[in-house]
Short mmCIF file of C-alpha atoms in Angstrom, two decimals:
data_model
loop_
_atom_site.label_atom_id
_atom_site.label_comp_id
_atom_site.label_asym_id
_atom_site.label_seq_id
_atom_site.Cartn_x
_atom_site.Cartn_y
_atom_site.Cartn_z
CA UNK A 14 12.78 -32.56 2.97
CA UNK A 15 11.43 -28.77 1.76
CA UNK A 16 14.32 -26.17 2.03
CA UNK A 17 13.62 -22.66 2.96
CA UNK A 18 15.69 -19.54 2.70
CA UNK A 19 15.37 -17.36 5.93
CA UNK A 20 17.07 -13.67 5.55
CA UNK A 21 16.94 -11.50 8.75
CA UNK A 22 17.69 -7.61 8.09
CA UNK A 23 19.42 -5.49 10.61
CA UNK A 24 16.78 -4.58 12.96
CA UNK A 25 15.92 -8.53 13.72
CA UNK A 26 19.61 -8.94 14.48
CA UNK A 27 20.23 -5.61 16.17
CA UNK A 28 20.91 -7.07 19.27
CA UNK A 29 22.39 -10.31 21.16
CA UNK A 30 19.10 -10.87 22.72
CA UNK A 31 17.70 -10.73 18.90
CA UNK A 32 19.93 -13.04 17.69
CA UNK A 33 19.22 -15.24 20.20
CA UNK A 34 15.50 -15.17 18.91
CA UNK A 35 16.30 -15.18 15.16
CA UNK A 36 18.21 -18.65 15.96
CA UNK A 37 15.31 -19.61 17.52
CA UNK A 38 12.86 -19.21 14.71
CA UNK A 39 15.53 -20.87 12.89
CA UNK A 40 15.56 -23.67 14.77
CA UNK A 41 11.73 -24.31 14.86
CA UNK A 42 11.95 -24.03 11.49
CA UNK A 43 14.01 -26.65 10.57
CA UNK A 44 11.52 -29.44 12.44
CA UNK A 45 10.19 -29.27 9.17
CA UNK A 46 12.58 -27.95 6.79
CA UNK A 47 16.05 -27.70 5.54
CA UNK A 48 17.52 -23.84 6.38
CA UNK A 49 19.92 -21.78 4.95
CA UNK A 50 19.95 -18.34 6.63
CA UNK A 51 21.01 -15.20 5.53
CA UNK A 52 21.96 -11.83 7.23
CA UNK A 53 22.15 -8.28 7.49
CA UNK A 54 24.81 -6.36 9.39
CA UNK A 55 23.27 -5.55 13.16
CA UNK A 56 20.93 -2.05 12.55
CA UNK A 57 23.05 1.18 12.23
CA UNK A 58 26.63 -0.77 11.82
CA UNK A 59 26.89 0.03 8.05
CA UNK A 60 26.34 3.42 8.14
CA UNK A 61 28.88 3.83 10.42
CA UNK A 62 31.04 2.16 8.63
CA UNK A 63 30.30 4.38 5.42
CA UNK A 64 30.42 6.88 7.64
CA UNK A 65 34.14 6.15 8.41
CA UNK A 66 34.81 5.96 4.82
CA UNK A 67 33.66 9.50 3.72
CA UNK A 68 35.64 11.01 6.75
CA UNK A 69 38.57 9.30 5.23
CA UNK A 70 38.24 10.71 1.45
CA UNK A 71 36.45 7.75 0.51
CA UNK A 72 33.71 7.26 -1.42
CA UNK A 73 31.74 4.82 -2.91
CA UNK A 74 32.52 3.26 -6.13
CA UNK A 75 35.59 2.18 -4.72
CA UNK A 76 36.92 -1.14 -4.07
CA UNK A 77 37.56 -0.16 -0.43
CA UNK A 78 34.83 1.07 0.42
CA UNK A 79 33.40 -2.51 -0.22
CA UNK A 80 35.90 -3.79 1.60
CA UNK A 81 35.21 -1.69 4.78
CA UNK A 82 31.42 -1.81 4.55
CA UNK A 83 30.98 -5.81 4.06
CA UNK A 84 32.22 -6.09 7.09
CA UNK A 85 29.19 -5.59 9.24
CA UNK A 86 27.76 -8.93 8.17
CA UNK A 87 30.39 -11.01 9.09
CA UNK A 88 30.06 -10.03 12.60
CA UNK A 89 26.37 -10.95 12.79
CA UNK A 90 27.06 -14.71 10.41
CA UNK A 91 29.68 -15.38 13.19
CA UNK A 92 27.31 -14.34 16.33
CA UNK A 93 24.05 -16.07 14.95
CA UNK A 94 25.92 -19.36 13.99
CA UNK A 95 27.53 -19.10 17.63
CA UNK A 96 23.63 -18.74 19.05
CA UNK A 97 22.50 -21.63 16.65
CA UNK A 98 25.02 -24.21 18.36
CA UNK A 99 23.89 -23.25 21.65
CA UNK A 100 20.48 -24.17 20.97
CA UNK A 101 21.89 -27.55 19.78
CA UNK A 102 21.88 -26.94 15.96
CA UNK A 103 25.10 -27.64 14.06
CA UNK A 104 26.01 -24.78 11.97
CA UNK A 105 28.62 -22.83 9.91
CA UNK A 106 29.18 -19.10 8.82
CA UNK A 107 29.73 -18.06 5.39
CA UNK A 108 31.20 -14.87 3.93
CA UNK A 109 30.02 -14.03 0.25
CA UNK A 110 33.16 -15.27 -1.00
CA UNK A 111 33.51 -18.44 0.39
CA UNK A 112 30.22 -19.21 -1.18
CA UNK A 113 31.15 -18.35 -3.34
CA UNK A 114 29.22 -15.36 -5.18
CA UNK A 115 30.48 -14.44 -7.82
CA UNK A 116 29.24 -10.58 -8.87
CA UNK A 117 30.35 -8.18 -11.31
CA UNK A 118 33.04 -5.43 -10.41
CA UNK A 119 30.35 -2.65 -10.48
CA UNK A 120 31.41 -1.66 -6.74
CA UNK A 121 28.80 -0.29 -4.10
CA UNK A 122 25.98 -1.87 -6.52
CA UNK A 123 27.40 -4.87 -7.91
CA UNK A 124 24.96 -7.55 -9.08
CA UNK A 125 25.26 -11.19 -8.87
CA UNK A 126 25.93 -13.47 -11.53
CA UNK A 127 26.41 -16.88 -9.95
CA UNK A 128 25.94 -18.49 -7.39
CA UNK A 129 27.82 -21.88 -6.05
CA UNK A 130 26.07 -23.82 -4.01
CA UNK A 131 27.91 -27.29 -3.71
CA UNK A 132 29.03 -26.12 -0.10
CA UNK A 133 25.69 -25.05 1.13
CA UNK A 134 24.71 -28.02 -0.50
CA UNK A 135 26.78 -30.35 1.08
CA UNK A 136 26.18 -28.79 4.19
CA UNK A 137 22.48 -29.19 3.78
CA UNK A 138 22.97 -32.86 3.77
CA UNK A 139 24.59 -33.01 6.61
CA UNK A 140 22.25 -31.32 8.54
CA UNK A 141 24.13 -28.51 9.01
CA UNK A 142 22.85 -24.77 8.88
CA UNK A 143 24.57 -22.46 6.57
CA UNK A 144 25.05 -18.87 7.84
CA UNK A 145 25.74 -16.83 4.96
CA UNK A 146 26.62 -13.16 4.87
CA UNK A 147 24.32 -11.25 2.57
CA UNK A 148 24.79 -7.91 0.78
CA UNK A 149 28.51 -8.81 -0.50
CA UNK A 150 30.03 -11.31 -3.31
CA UNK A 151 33.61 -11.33 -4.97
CA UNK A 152 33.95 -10.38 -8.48
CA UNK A 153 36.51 -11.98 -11.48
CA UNK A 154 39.73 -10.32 -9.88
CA UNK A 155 38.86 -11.75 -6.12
CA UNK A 156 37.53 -8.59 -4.89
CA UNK A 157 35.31 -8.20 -2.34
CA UNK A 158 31.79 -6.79 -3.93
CA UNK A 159 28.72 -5.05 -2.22
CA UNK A 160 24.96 -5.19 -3.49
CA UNK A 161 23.86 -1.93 -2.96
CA UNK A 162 21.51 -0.77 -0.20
CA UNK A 163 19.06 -3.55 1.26
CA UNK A 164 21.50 -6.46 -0.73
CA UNK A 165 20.82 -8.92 1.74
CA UNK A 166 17.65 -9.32 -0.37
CA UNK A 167 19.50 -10.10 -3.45
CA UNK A 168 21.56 -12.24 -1.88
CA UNK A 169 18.70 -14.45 0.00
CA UNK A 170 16.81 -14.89 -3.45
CA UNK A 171 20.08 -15.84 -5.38
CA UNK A 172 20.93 -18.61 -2.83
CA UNK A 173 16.85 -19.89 -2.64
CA UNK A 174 17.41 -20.58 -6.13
CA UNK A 175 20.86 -21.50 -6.45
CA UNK A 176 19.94 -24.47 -3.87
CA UNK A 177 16.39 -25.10 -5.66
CA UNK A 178 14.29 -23.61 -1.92
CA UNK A 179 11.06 -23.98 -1.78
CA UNK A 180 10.37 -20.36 -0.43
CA UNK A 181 12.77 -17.54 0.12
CA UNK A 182 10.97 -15.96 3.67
CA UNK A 183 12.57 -12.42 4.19
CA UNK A 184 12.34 -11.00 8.01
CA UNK A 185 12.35 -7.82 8.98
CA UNK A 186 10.32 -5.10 11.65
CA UNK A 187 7.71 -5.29 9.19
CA UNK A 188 4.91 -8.00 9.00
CA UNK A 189 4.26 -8.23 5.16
CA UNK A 190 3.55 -5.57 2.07
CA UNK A 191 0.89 -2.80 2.82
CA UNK A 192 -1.37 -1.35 0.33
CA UNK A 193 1.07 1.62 1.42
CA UNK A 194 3.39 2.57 4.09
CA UNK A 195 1.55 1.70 7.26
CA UNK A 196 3.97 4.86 9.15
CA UNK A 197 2.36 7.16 6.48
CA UNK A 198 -1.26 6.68 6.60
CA UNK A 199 -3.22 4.45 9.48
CA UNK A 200 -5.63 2.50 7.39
CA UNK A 201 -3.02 0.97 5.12
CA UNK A 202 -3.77 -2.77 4.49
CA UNK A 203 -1.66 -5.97 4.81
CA UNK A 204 -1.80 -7.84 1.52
CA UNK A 205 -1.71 -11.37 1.55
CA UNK A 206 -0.25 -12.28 -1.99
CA UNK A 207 1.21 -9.44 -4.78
CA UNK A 208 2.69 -10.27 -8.29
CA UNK A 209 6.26 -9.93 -9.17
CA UNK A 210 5.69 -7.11 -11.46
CA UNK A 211 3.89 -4.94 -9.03
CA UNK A 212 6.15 -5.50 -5.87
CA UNK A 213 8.64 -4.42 -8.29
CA UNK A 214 7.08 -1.71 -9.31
CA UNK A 215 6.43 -0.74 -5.82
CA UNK A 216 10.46 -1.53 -4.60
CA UNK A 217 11.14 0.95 -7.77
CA UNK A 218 8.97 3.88 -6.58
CA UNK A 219 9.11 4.16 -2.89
CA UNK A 220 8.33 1.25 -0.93
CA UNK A 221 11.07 0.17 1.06
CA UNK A 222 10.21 -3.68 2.10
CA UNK A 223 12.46 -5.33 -0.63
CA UNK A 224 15.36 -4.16 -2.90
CA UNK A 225 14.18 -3.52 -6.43
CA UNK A 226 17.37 -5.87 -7.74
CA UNK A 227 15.84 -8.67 -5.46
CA UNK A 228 12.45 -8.85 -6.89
CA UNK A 229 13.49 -8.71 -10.69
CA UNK A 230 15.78 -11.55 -9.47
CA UNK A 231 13.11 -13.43 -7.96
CA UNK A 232 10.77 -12.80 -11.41
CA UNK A 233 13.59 -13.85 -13.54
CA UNK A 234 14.83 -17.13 -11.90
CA UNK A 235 10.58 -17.91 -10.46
CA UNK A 236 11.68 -17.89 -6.82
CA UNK A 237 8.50 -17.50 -4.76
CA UNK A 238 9.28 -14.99 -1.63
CA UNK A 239 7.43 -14.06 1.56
CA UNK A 240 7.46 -10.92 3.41
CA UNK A 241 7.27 -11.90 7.25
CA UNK A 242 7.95 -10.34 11.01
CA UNK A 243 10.37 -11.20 12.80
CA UNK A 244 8.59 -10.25 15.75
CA UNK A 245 4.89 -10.46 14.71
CA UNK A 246 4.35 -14.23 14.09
CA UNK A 247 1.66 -14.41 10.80
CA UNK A 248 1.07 -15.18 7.17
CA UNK A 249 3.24 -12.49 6.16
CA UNK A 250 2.62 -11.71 2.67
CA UNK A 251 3.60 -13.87 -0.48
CA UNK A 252 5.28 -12.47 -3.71
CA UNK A 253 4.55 -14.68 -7.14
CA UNK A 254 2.83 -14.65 -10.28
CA UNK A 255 -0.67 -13.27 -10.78
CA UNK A 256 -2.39 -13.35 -8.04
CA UNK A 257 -5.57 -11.26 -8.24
CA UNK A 258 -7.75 -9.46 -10.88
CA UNK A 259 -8.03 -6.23 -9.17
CA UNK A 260 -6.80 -3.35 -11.06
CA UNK A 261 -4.64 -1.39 -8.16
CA UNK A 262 -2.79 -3.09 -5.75
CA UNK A 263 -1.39 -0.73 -3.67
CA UNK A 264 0.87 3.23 -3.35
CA UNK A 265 4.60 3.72 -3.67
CA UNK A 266 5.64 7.32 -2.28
CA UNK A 267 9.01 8.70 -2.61
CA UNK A 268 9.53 11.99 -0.57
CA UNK A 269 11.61 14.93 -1.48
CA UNK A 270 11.64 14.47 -5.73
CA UNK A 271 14.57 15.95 -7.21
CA UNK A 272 14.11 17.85 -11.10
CA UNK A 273 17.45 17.21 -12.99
CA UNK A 274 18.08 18.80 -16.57
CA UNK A 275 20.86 16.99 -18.62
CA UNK A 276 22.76 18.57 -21.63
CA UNK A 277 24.26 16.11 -23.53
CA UNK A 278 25.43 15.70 -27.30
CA UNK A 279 22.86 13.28 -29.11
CA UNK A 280 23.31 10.54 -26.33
CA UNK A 281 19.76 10.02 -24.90
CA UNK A 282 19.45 6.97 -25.28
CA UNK A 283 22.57 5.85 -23.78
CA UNK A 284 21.76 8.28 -20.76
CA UNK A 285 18.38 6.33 -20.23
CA UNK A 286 19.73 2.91 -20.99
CA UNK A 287 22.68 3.51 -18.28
CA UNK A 288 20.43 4.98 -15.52
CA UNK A 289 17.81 1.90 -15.96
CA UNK A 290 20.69 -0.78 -15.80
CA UNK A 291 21.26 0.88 -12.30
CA UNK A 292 18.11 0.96 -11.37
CA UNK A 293 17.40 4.51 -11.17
CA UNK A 294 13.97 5.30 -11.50
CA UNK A 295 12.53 8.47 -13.09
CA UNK A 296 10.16 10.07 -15.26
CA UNK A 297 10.43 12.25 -18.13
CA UNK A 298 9.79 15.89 -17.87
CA UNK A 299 11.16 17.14 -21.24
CA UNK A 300 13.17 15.62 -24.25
CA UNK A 301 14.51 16.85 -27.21
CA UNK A 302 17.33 19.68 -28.19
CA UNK A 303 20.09 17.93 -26.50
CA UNK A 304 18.31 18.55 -23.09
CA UNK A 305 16.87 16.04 -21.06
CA UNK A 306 15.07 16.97 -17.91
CA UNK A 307 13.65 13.87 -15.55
CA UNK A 308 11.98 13.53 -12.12
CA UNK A 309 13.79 11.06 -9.74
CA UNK A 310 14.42 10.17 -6.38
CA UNK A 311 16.90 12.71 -4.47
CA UNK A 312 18.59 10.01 -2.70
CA UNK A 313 19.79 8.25 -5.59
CA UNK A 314 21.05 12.05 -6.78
CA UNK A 315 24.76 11.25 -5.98
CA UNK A 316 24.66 8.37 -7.69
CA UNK A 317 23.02 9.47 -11.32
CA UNK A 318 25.69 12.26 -11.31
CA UNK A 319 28.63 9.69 -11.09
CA UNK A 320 26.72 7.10 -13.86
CA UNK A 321 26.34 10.26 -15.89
CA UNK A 322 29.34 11.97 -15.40
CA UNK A 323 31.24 8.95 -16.96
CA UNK A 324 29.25 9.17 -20.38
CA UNK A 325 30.93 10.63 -22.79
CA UNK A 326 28.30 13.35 -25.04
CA UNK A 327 27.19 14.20 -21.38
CA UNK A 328 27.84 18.12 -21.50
CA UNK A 329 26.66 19.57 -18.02
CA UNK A 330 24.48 18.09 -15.11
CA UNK A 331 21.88 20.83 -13.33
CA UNK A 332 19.73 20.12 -10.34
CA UNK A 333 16.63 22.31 -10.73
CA UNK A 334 13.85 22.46 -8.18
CA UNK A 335 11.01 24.08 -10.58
CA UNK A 336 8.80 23.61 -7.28
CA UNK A 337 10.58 23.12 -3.65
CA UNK A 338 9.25 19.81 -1.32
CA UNK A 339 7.88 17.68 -4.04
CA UNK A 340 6.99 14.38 -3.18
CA UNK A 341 6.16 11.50 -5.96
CA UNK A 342 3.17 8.70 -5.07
CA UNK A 343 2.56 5.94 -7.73
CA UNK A 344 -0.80 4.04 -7.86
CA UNK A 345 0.70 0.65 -8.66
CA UNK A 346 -1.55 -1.66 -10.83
CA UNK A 347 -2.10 -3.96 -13.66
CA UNK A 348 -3.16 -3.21 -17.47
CA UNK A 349 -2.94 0.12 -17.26
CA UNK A 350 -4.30 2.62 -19.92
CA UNK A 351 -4.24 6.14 -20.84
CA UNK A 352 -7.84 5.93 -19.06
CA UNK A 353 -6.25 5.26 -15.84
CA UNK A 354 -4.15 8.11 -16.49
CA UNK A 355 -6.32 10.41 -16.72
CA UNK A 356 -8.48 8.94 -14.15
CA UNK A 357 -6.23 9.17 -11.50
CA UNK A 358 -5.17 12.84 -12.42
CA UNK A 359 -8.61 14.27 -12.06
CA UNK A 360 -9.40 12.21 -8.86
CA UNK A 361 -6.57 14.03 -7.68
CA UNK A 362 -7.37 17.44 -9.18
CA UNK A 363 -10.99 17.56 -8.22
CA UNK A 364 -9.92 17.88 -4.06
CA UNK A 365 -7.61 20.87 -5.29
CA UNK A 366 -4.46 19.36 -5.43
CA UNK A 367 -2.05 20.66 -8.30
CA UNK A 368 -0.35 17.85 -10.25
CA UNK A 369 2.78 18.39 -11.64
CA UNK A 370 3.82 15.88 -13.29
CA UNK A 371 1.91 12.30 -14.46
CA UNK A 372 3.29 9.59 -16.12
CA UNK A 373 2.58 5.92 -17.09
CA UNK A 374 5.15 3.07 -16.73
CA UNK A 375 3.78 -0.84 -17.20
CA UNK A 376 2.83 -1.31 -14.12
CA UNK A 377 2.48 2.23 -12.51
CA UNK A 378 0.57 5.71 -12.37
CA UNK A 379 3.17 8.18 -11.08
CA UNK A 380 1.83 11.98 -10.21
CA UNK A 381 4.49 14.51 -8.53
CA UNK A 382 2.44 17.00 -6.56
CA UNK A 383 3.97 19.24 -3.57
CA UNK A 384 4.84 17.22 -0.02
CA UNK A 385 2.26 19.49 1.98
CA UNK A 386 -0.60 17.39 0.14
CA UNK A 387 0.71 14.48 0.31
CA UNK A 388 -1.48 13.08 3.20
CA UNK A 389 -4.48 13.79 1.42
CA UNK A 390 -3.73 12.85 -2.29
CA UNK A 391 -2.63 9.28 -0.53
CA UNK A 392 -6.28 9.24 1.38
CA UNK A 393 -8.17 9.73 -1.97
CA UNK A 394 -6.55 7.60 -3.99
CA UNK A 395 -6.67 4.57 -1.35
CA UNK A 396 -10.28 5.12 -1.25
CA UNK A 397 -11.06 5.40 -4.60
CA UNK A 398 -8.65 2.60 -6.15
CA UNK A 399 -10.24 0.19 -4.25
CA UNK A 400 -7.28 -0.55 -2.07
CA UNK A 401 -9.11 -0.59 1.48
CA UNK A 402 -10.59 -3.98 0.78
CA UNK A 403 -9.45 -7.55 -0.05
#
């Protein structure tokens, strides 16, 4: 029998009466396949949970702020199993540790490194459902380890391929990947299949339907993924290998851009090498003279100061905001030249819109242009990259 993977984040689970649905799509789905599920804390639990550790002096980075914040997931493994067994489905909740999962000790954004699955496994056998708690794991010295904001991902791809799934299906309020945020602009368009490499590039720069960590999980280890509703009931939209010839694909924004200039004593390299391995996205403004100035994503701020406070050749840290309400949108695509480049800029340019900043990664055209034309630099370049069409 197939075996599928079902993760439901926070809003699908915000609520008993939501539960009580989730374990029903559960249970229809397993008439025709084995399930493990996996799941977020109920919507706005964790934040008030990290809320209760900053009002303490807490902060994260530390072990007990893991501690405190895992929590939230329990809760909703123990409810949803409870739901499952009323429908008539035998089933068992799993914390990350009883898994287990084992992750490394980088706390508040740890990253898994193995996964056990003889349990689930067993279970599976059985007949049995496996509830597992996403976003945490336990690291070498049995403590309790959290995956960084939207972890549950992580955690559902690790398991689909830890137990060989067929499909890792990921539900949330949203009904599959858009060519860009449907809340942002109206004629945004559902896409039925994207590659690894661009939904990645998208989770890097702005899009907010999948952790970053989880798709260069699912690219490394070939788990194939599908973006679904809980509440919608469609196709969804599938994430695997090339999938299509067209050049774009689809528009990452990131509001509210943040410039930061880093003095540092001959240690650039290490200073970009530790910011990628956290996943910190950014582009390069200036380089050279010990100074180091980069673009990147305000809310990740905090975090880049603590990575980069801890490097040693790191002299001072400045925030600069060269221009005030900057907002970042990357045209996300596929072979990508210096052509492209320079395409996109004077698309851009020609309707009177100042660009700031443009850069080239693999898989991405990033320009940094002020928020107030935002609206209308996304409107251009969806109509002119040929993203309102299949």
């Amino acid at each position: 029998m197939a075996r599928i993977v079902q993760k439901f984040g926070g809003t699908s689970v915000a609520t008993l009466e939501r539960i009580k649905h989730v374990a029903e799509i559960i249970a229809k789905t397993r008439e025709i396949a084995d399930v493990v599920a996996v799941v977020s804390a109920m919507a706005g639990v964790t934040n008030k949970f990290v809320n209760y550790v900053y009002d303490l002096g807490g902060r994260e980075g530390d072990p007990e702020y893991d501690f405190v914040v895992s929590s939230g997931e329990i809760v909703t493994a123990g409810l949803l199993a409870t739901a499952l067994k009323s429908l008539g489905v035998v089933s068992r909740s799993y914390a990350g540790w009883q898994v287990p999962i084992i992750t490394s000790n980088r706390f508040g954004s740890a990253f898994i490194q193995s996964v056990d699955p003889s349990d689930l496994e067993m279970d599976l056998k059985k007949g049995v459902v496996p509830v597992v708690c996403g976003f945490q794991g336990i690291d070498e010295n049995n403590r309790i380890t959290t995956l960084g904001r939207g972890g549950s991902d992580l955690t559902a791809v690790a398991i689909s391929d830890a137990v060989k799934a067929e499909r890792c299906d990921i539900y949330s309020d949203v009904d599959g990947v858009y060519t860009v945020d449907p809340n942002l602009y109206a004629k945004a368009r559902r896409l039925r299949s994207i590659s690894y490499n661009e939904m990645l590039e998208m989770s890097a720069f702005g899009a907010k339907v999948l952790q970053e960590q989880s798709v260069a999980y699912a690219l490394e280890k070939n788990v194939k993924v599908r973006v679904a509703s809980t509440f919608v009931e469609n196709d969804g939209t599938i994430i695997c290998h090339n999938v299509t010839d067209k050049k774009f694909c689809g528009l990452a924004v990131q509001h509210n851009v943040v410039q930061v200039k880093i003095f540092h004593n001959n240690v650039e390299k290490v200073i970009q090498n530790e910011l990628s391995s956290h996943f910190i996205r950014y582009d390069v403004l200036q380089s050279g003279d010990g100074k180091f100035s980069i673009i990147m994503d305000r809310k990740r701020l905090a975090t880049a100061r603590q990575i980069l406070s801890s490097i040693e050749g790191v002299i001072n840290i400045k925030q600069e905001m060269v221009r005030r309400h900057c907002s970042r949108i990357s045209v996300i695509g596929r072979d990508l030249n210096n052509d492209d480049v320079n395409e996109i800029r004077s698309l851009v340019n020609a309707s009177g819109i100042e660009v700031f900043c443009c850069s080239k990664s693999r898989y991405g055209i990033n320009l940094v242009l002020l928020t107030e034309h935002l609206l209308k630099a996304v409107d251009i370049l969806h109509r002119n990259c040929g993203l309102e069409n299949e």
